[in-house]
Short mmCIF file of C-alpha atoms in Angstrom, two decimals:
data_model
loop_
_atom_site.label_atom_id
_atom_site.label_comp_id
_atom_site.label_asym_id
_atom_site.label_seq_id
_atom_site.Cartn_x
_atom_site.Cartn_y
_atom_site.Cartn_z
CA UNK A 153 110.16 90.90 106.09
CA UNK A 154 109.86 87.21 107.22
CA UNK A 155 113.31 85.46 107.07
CA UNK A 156 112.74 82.19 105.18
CA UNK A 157 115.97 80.41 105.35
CA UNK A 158 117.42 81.00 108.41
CA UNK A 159 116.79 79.32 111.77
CA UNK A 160 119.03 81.66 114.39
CA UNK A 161 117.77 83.48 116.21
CA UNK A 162 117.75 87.54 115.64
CA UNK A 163 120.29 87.90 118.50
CA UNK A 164 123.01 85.49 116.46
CA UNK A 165 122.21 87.95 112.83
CA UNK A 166 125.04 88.80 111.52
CA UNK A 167 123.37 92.31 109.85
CA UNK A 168 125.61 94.79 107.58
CA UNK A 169 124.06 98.23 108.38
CA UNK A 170 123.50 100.20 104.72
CA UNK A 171 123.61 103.76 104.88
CA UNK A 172 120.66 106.15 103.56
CA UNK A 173 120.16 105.79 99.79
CA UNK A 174 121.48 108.37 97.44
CA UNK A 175 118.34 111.32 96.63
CA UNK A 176 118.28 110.84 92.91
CA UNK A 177 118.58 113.94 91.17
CA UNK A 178 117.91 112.61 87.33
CA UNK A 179 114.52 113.82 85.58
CA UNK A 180 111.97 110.32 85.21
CA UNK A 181 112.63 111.25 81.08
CA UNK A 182 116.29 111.05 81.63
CA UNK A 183 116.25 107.55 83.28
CA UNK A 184 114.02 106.29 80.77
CA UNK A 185 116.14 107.22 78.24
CA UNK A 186 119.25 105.69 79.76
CA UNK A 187 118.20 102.56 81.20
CA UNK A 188 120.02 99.54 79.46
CA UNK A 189 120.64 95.68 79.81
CA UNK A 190 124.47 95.51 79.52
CA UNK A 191 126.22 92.18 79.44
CA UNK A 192 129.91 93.14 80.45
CA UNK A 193 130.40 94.20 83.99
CA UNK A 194 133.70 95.20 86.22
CA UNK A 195 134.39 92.76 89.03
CA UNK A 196 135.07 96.04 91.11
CA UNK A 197 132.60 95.61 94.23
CA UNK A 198 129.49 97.67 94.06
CA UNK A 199 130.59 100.44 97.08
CA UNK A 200 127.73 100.27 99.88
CA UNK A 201 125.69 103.57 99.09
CA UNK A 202 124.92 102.71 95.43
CA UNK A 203 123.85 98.89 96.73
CA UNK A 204 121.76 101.13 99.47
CA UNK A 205 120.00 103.15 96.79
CA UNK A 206 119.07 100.15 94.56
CA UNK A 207 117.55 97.87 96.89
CA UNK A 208 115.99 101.28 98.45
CA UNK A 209 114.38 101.58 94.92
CA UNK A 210 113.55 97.55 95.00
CA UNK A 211 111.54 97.39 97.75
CA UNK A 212 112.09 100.49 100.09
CA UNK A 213 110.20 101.30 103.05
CA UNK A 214 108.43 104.91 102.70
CA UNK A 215 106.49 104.57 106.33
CA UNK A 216 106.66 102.24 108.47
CA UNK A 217 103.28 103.34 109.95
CA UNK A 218 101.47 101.95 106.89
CA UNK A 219 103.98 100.03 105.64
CA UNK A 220 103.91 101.92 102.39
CA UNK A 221 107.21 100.48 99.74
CA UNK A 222 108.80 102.19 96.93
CA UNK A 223 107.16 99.14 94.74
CA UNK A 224 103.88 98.14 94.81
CA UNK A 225 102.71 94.78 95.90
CA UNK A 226 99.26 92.53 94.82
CA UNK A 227 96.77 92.95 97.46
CA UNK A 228 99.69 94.49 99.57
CA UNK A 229 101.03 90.91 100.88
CA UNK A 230 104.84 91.41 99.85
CA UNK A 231 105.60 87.93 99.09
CA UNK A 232 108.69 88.56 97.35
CA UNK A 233 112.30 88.52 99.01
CA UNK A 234 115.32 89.99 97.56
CA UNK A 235 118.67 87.62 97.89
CA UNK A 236 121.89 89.71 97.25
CA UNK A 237 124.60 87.07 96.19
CA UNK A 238 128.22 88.58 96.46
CA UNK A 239 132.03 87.23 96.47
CA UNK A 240 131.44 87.63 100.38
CA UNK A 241 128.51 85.63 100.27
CA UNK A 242 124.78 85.22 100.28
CA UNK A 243 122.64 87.86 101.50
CA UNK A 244 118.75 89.14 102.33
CA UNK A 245 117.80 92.55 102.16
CA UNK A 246 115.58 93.51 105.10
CA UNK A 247 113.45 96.74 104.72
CA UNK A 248 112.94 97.27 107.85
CA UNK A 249 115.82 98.08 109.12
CA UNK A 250 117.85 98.93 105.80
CA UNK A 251 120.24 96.53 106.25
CA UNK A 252 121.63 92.98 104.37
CA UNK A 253 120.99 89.70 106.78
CA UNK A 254 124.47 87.39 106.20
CA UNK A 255 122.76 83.71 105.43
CA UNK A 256 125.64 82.01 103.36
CA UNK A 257 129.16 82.00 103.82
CA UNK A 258 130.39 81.20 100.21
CA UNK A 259 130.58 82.82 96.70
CA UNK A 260 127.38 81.52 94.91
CA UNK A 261 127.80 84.18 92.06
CA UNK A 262 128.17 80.96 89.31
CA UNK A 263 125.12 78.74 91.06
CA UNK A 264 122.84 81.88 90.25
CA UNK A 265 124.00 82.24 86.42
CA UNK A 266 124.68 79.65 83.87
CA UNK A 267 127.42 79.56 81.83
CA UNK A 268 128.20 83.61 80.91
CA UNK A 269 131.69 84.12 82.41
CA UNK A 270 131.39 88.40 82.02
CA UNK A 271 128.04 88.33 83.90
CA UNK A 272 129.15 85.53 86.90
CA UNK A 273 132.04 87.82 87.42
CA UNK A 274 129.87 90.26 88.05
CA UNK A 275 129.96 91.79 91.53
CA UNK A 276 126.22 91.80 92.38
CA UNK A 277 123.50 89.20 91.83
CA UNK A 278 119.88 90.51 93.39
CA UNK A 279 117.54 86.97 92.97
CA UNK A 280 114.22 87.64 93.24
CA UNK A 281 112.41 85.14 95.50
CA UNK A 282 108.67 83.92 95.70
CA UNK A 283 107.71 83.25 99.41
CA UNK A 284 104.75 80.67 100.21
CA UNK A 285 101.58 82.80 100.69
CA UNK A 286 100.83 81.73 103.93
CA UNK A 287 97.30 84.08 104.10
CA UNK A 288 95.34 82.12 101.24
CA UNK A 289 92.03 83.17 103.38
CA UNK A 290 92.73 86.59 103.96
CA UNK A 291 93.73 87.04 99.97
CA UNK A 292 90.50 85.15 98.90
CA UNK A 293 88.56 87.16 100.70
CA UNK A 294 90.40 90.62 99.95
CA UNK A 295 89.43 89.48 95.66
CA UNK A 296 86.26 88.10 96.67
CA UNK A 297 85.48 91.56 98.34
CA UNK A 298 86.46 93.52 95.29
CA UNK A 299 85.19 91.59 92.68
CA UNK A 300 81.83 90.68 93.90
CA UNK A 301 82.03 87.22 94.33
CA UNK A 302 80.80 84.91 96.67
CA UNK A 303 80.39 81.59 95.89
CA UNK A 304 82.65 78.95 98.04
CA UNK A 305 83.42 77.08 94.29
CA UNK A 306 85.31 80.05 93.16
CA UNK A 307 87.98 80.43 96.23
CA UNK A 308 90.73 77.34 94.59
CA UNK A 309 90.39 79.05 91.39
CA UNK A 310 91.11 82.61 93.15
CA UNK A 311 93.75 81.18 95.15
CA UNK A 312 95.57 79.50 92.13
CA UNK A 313 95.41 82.80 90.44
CA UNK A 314 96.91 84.89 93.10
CA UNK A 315 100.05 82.40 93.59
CA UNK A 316 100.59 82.41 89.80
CA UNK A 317 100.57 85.61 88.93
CA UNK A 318 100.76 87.74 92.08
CA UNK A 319 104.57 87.10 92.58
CA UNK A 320 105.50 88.07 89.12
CA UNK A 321 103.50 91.31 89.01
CA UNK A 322 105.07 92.38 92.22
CA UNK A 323 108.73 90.85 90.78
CA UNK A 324 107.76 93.09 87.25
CA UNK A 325 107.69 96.21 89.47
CA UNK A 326 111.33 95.95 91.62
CA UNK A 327 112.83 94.58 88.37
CA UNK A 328 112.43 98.12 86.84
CA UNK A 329 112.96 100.15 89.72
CA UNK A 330 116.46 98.70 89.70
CA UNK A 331 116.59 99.71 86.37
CA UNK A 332 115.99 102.85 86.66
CA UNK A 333 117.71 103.67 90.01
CA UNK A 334 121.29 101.57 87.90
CA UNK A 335 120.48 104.16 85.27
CA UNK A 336 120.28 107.28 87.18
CA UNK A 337 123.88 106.38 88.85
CA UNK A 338 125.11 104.90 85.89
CA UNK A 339 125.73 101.31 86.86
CA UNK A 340 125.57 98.39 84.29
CA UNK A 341 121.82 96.26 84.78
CA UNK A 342 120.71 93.15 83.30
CA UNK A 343 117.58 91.36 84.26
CA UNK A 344 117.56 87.13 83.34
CA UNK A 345 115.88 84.37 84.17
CA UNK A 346 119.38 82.22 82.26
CA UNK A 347 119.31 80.32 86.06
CA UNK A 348 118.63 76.78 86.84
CA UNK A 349 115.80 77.09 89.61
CA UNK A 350 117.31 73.39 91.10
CA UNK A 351 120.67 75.05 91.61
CA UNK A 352 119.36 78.33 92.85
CA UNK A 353 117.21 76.58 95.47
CA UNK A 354 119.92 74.17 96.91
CA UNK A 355 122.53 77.47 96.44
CA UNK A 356 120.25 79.75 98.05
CA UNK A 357 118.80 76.96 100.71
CA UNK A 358 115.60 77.82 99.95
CA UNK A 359 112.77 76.03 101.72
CA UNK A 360 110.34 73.91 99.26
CA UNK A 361 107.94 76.36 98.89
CA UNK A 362 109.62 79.34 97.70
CA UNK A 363 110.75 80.01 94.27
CA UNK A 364 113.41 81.60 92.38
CA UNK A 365 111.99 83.84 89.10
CA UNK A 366 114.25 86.33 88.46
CA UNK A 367 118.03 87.76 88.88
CA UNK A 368 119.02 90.76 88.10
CA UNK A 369 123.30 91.41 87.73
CA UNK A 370 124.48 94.40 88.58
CA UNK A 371 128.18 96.38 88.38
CA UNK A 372 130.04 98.91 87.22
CA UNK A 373 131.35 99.53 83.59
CA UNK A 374 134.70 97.43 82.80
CA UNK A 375 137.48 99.81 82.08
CA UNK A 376 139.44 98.59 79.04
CA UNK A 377 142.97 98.90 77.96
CA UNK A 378 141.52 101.38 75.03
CA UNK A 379 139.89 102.86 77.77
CA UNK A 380 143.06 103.45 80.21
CA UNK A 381 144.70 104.73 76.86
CA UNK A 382 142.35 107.46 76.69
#
């Protein structure tokens, strides 16, 4: 995964290590069946295997040989990075080497939410990011190969349509992964798009070319006073 928004160099990454996702053991029927969008989260920290599974089940690398992911991705060009915005900071997943990439050194949970106190407090924020599509050519000629076509007029109108729609598709497709991974370990989900995209970007220090679509909040169930009673 290309880093976007950071100029240092690898040797001056500040990387947090994740460990080895959880194996799910819930049947495909029984996630389905308990996947939710919850709007009330605990502020209790998401620990660092759970965080390890989900983004595993986000984008997750499955062989590095082939570069095969968990999710799929239009015409396989990945153009979609995950930002993981905690108390602790601003972070980017990287695949490769299953670890989070420290960018930002401040709490940016409100910049990515607009006014919804019970889901800024919650402990995770995963912002789905389109990258520039830097290999227009290659993707042209990758749709011009499958479809058949092969006149020189078509290739803006190919292009347009692959930067419209390819980054949502591929955002579609991590959105419910994370659903379904939050469900089978029981962790609160809620995908929005209730973001300013101005904020994000300046928040985020996102380049001009990339663009914020998605969020997804994550955390625990809040335990109650009814709930401590019982």
């Amino acid at each position: 995964m290309r880093v976007f928004t950071s100029d240092k160099k690898k040797s001056d990454e500040v990387l947090r290590i994740l460990p080895p996702p959880t194996e799910l053991q819930s049947s495909l029927n029984e996630t389905f069946r308990a996947r939710r969008s919850n709007y009330e989260f605990s502020d209790d920290p998401i620990n660092d295997k759970d965080l390890s599974t989900i983004l595993w089940a986000a984008d997750g690398r499955l062989d590095k040989k082939d570069d095969l992911r968990t999710t799929p991705s239009v015409l396989q060009k990945h153009c979609v990075s995950i930002y993981v915005v905690k108390s602790n900071g601003v972070w980017l997943w990287d695949n490769t080497r299953s670890a989070l990439i420290f960018l930002i050194d401040r709490d940016c949970r409100k910049d990515v939410c607009l006014s919804a106190p019970l889901v800024e407090s919650a402990p995770v924020h995963l912002v789905y990011v389109a990258n520039p599509i830097e290999t227009h050519r290659s993707a042209v000629d990758t749709l011009k190969r499958l479809f058949g076509v092969k006149s020189k007029e078509s290739d803006p109108a190919l292009r347009d349509f692959f930067k419209t729609y390819g980054p949502p598709v591929e955002i579609g497709a991590k959105v419910e992964a994370v659903y379904l991974a939050c469900a089978a370990l029981s962790i609160r989900c809620l995908a929005r798009m209730s973001f300013d995209p101005k904020t994000v970007k300046k928040a985020l220090r996102l380049t001009a070319g990339q663009r914020p679509l998605c969020a997804q909040t994550l955390g625990y169930k809040p335990t109650s006073l009814f709930n401590i009673a019982l």
